Amino acid sequence: TQLLEQSPQFLSIQEGENLTVYCNSSSVFSSLQWYRQEPGEGPVLLVTVVTGGEVKKLKRLTFQFGDARKDSSLHITAAQPGDTGLYLCAETGETNAGKSTFGDGTTLTVKP
Amino acid sequence: NAGVTQTPKFQVLKTGQSMTLQCAQDMNHEYMSWYRQDPGMGLRLIHYSVGAGITDQGEVPNGYNVSRSTTEDFPLRLLSAAPSQTSVYFCASSSFGGSGEQYFGPGTRLTVT
């Protein structure tokens, strides 16, 4: 089973600041998903990255997939209180089969 | 589409009691799975299914049973609840041939006393 390490574990910033969170593994990802989870709710998919070096943007969120497909980052520009939540990365594996391995997540708090 | 639905939203059990957590999806997804989430941790896979009649164990299957008689439903049974099963349980579904994206239900918060 692939081990996903996320950092930092906790992050508290002021509204308007920029931030980056990371997801790393010792093994190659076949594909990587980023999810955001708000308190009391289930995770919601933000993006999937598949190709090494890939960059995807979702409004103020920028996702990068490392060239070697062993790491990924999520950068948020001008964070807002609505960005508060738990950010999880997950990897499904080449066989897919509907089962994912999740990192422990980064808990982000954006203060107004 | 309702997506993935779970019932109940909250449940309190006494040690030794049994119960079934319900999960249904209306997206015609082939794959369904159950995860538990404990404080400070990500989601850990309990059981999963690749189609009706086919189930398999995940990372933490002990104390739980599943069955998949239809594409839509994937109930999770706790046979004899233990305090260590206090957790939030999420059901998810995904489609065959996708890149692994999962769609989650709202969760069931279970407390075992």
Coordinates of N, CA, C and O in Angstrom, one line a residue, chain A residues 15-95:
Chain A
E15 N -6.7 36.1 5.8 CA -7.3 36.3 4.5 C -6.4 37.2 3.7 O -5.8 38.1 4.1
G16 N -6.3 36.7 2.4 CA -5.4 37.5 1.5 C -4.0 36.9 1.3 O -3.4 37.2 0.3
E17 N -3.6 36.1 2.2 CA -2.3 35.5 2.1 C -2.3 34.3 1.1 O -3.3 33.7 0.7
N18 N -1.1 33.9 0.6 CA -0.9 32.8 -0.3 C -0.4 31.6 0.5 O 0.2 31.8 1.6
L19 N -0.7 30.4 0.0 CA -0.2 29.2 0.7 C 0.0 28.1 -0.2 O -0.6 28.1 -1.3
T20 N 0.9 27.1 0.2 CA 1.1 25.9 -0.6 C 1.1 24.7 0.4 O 1.7 24.8 1.4
V21 N 0.4 23.7 0.0 CA 0.4 22.4 0.7 C 0.9 21.3 -0.2 O 0.8 21.4 -1.4
Y22 N 1.5 20.3 0.4 CA 2.2 19.3 -0.4 C 1.7 17.9 -0.1 O 1.2 17.6 1.0
C23 N 1.9 17.0 -1.1 CA 1.6 15.6 -1.0 C 2.7 14.8 -1.6 O 3.1 15.1 -2.8
N24 N 3.3 13.9 -0.9 CA 4.5 13.2 -1.4 C 4.4 11.7 -1.1 O 3.8 11.3 -0.2
S25 N 5.1 11.0 -2.0 CA 5.1 9.5 -1.9 C 6.5 9.0 -2.3 O 7.2 9.7 -3.1
S26 N 6.9 7.9 -1.8 CA 8.1 7.3 -2.2 C 7.9 6.5 -3.5 O 8.9 6.1 -4.2
S27 N 6.7 6.3 -3.9 CA 6.3 5.5 -5.1 C 5.7 6.4 -6.1 O 5.2 7.5 -5.8
V28 N 5.6 6.0 -7.4 CA 5.0 6.7 -8.4 C 3.5 6.7 -8.4 O 2.9 5.6 -8.2
F29 N 2.9 7.8 -8.5 CA 1.4 7.9 -8.6 C 1.0 7.5 -10.0 O 1.5 8.0 -10.9
S30 N -0.1 6.7 -10.1 CA -0.7 6.5 -11.4 C -1.6 7.7 -11.7 O -1.6 8.2 -12.8
S31 N -2.4 8.1 -10.7 CA -3.1 9.4 -10.8 C -3.3 9.9 -9.4 O -3.3 9.1 -8.4
L32 N -3.5 11.2 -9.2 CA -3.6 11.7 -7.9 C -4.8 12.7 -7.9 O -5.0 13.4 -8.8
Q33 N -5.6 12.5 -6.8 CA -6.8 13.4 -6.6 C -6.5 14.3 -5.4 O -5.9 13.9 -4.5
W34 N -7.1 15.5 -5.5 CA -7.1 16.4 -4.4 C -8.6 16.6 -4.1 O -9.4 16.9 -5.0
Y35 N -8.9 16.5 -2.8 CA -10.2 16.7 -2.3 C -10.2 17.8 -1.2 O -9.2 18.0 -0.5
R36 N -11.4 18.5 -1.0 CA -11.6 19.4 0.1 C -12.7 18.9 0.9 O -13.8 18.5 0.4
Q37 N -12.6 18.9 2.2 CA -13.6 18.4 3.1 C -13.9 19.5 4.1 O -13.0 20.0 4.9
E38 N -15.2 19.9 4.2 CA -15.6 20.9 5.2 C -16.2 20.1 6.4 O -16.7 19.0 6.3
P39 N -16.2 20.7 7.6 CA -16.7 20.0 8.8 C -18.1 19.5 8.6 O -19.0 20.2 8.1
G40 N -18.3 18.2 9.0 CA -19.6 17.6 8.9 C -20.0 17.1 7.6 O -21.2 16.7 7.4
E41 N -19.1 17.2 6.6 CA -19.5 16.8 5.2 C -18.4 15.8 4.7 O -17.4 15.6 5.3
G42 N -18.8 15.2 3.6 CA -17.9 14.3 2.9 C -16.9 15.0 2.0 O -17.1 16.2 1.7
P43 N -15.8 14.4 1.7 CA -14.8 15.1 0.8 C -15.4 15.3 -0.6 O -16.2 14.5 -1.1
V44 N -15.0 16.4 -1.2 CA -15.5 16.8 -2.5 C -14.3 16.9 -3.4 O -13.3 17.6 -3.1
L45 N -14.3 16.3 -4.5 CA -13.2 16.3 -5.5 C -13.0 17.7 -6.0 O -13.9 18.4 -6.5
L46 N -11.7 18.1 -6.0 CA -11.2 19.3 -6.6 C -10.6 19.1 -8.0 O -11.0 19.8 -9.0
V47 N -9.7 18.1 -8.1 CA -9.0 17.9 -9.3 C -8.4 16.5 -9.4 O -8.1 15.9 -8.3
T48 N -8.1 16.0 -10.6 CA -7.3 14.8 -10.8 C -6.1 15.2 -11.7 O -6.3 15.9 -12.7
V49 N -4.9 14.8 -11.3 CA -3.7 15.0 -12.1 C -3.2 13.6 -12.5 O -3.2 12.7 -11.7
V50 N -2.8 13.5 -13.7 CA -2.4 12.2 -14.3 C -1.0 12.2 -14.9 O -0.2 11.3 -14.7
T51 N -0.7 13.3 -15.6 CA 0.6 13.4 -16.4 C 1.7 14.1 -15.6 O 1.4 15.2 -15.0
G52 N 2.9 13.6 -15.5 CA 4.0 14.2 -14.9 C 4.2 15.7 -15.4 O 4.2 15.9 -16.6
G53 N 4.4 16.6 -14.5 CA 4.6 18.0 -14.9 C 3.3 18.8 -15.1 O 3.3 20.0 -15.4
E54 N 2.2 18.1 -15.0 CA 0.9 18.7 -15.3 C 0.6 19.8 -14.3 O 0.9 19.7 -13.1
V55 N 0.0 20.9 -14.8 CA -0.5 22.0 -14.0 C -1.9 22.2 -14.3 O -2.3 22.4 -15.5
K56 N -2.8 22.3 -13.2 CA -4.2 22.6 -13.5 C -4.6 23.7 -12.6 O -4.1 23.8 -11.4
K57 N -5.5 24.6 -13.1 CA -6.0 25.7 -12.3 C -7.5 25.6 -12.1 O -8.2 25.3 -13.0
L58 N -7.9 26.0 -10.9 CA -9.3 26.0 -10.5 C -9.5 27.3 -9.8 O -9.3 27.4 -8.6
K59 N -9.8 28.4 -10.5 CA -10.0 29.7 -9.9 C -8.7 30.1 -9.2 O -7.7 30.3 -9.9
R60 N -8.7 30.3 -7.9 CA -7.5 30.7 -7.2 C -6.6 29.5 -6.8 O -5.6 29.7 -6.1
L61 N -7.0 28.3 -7.1 CA -6.2 27.1 -6.8 C -5.4 26.6 -8.0 O -5.9 26.5 -9.1
T62 N -4.1 26.4 -7.7 CA -3.2 25.8 -8.7 C -2.7 24.5 -8.2 O -2.1 24.5 -7.2
F63 N -2.8 23.5 -9.0 CA -2.4 22.1 -8.7 C -1.2 21.8 -9.6 O -1.3 22.0 -10.8
Q64 N -0.1 21.3 -9.0 CA 1.0 20.8 -9.8 C 1.3 19.3 -9.5 O 1.2 18.9 -8.4
F65 N 1.7 18.6 -10.5 CA 2.1 17.2 -10.4 C 3.5 17.1 -10.8 O 4.0 17.6 -11.8
G66 N 4.3 16.6 -9.9 CA 5.8 16.5 -10.1 C 6.1 15.7 -11.4 O 5.4 14.9 -11.8
D67 N 7.3 16.1 -12.0 CA 7.7 15.5 -13.2 C 7.8 13.9 -13.1 O 7.5 13.2 -14.0
A68 N 8.3 13.5 -11.9 CA 8.5 12.1 -11.6 C 7.2 11.4 -11.1 O 7.2 10.2 -10.8
R69 N 6.1 12.2 -11.0 CA 4.8 11.7 -10.5 C 4.9 11.1 -9.1 O 4.2 10.1 -8.8
K70 N 5.8 11.7 -8.3 CA 5.9 11.2 -6.9 C 5.5 12.3 -5.9 O 5.5 12.1 -4.7
D71 N 5.1 13.5 -6.4 CA 4.7 14.6 -5.5 C 3.8 15.5 -6.2 O 3.7 15.5 -7.5
S72 N 3.0 16.2 -5.4 CA 2.1 17.2 -5.9 C 1.9 18.3 -4.9 O 2.2 18.1 -3.7
S73 N 1.5 19.4 -5.4 CA 1.3 20.6 -4.6 C 0.0 21.3 -5.0 O -0.4 21.2 -6.1
L74 N -0.5 22.0 -3.9 CA -1.7 22.8 -4.1 C -1.4 24.2 -3.6 O -1.0 24.3 -2.5
H75 N -1.5 25.1 -4.5 CA -1.2 26.5 -4.1 C -2.5 27.3 -4.2 O -3.3 27.2 -5.2
I76 N -2.8 28.1 -3.1 CA -4.0 28.9 -3.1 C -3.5 30.4 -3.1 O -2.7 30.8 -2.2
T77 N -4.0 31.2 -4.0 CA -3.7 32.6 -4.0 C -4.8 33.4 -3.4 O -5.9 33.1 -3.6
A78 N -4.3 34.4 -2.6 CA -5.3 35.3 -1.9 C -6.4 34.5 -1.2 O -7.6 34.6 -1.5
A79 N -6.0 33.7 -0.2 CA -6.9 32.8 0.5 C -8.1 33.6 1.1 O -7.9 34.7 1.5
Q80 N -9.2 32.9 1.1 CA -10.4 33.5 1.7 C -11.0 32.6 2.7 O -10.7 31.4 2.7
P81 N -11.8 33.1 3.7 CA -12.3 32.3 4.7 C -13.1 31.0 4.2 O -13.1 30.0 4.8
G82 N -13.7 31.2 3.0 CA -14.4 30.0 2.4 C -13.4 28.9 2.0 O -13.9 27.8 1.7
D83 N -12.1 29.2 2.0 CA -11.2 28.1 1.6 C -10.9 27.2 2.8 O -10.2 26.2 2.7
T84 N -11.3 27.6 4.0 CA -11.1 26.8 5.2 C -11.6 25.4 5.1 O -12.7 25.2 4.5
G85 N -10.8 24.4 5.5 CA -11.2 23.1 5.4 C -10.1 22.1 5.5 O -8.9 22.5 5.7
L86 N -10.3 20.8 5.3 CA -9.3 19.8 5.3 C -9.0 19.4 3.8 O -9.9 19.1 3.1
Y87 N -7.8 19.5 3.4 CA -7.4 19.2 2.1 C -6.7 17.9 2.1 O -5.7 17.7 2.7
L88 N -7.2 17.0 1.3 CA -6.8 15.6 1.2 C -6.2 15.3 -0.2 O -6.9 15.6 -1.2
C89 N -5.1 14.6 -0.2 CA -4.7 14.0 -1.5 C -5.0 12.5 -1.4 O -5.0 11.9 -0.3
A90 N -5.2 11.9 -2.6 CA -5.5 10.5 -2.6 C -5.0 9.9 -3.9 O -4.9 10.6 -5.0
E91 N -4.6 8.6 -3.9 CA -4.1 7.9 -5.0 C -4.9 6.6 -5.2 O -5.2 6.0 -4.2
T92 N -5.2 6.3 -6.4 CA -6.1 5.2 -6.6 C -5.4 3.9 -7.1 O -5.8 2.8 -6.9
G93 N -4.2 4.1 -7.8 CA -3.5 2.9 -8.3 C -3.9 2.5 -9.7 O -5.0 2.9 -10.1
E94 N -3.1 1.8 -10.3 CA -3.3 1.5 -11.7 C -4.6 0.6 -11.9 O -5.2 0.7 -12.9
T95 N -4.9 -0.2 -10.9 CA -6.0 -1.1 -11.1 C -7.4 -0.4 -10.7 O -8.4 -0.9 -11.0

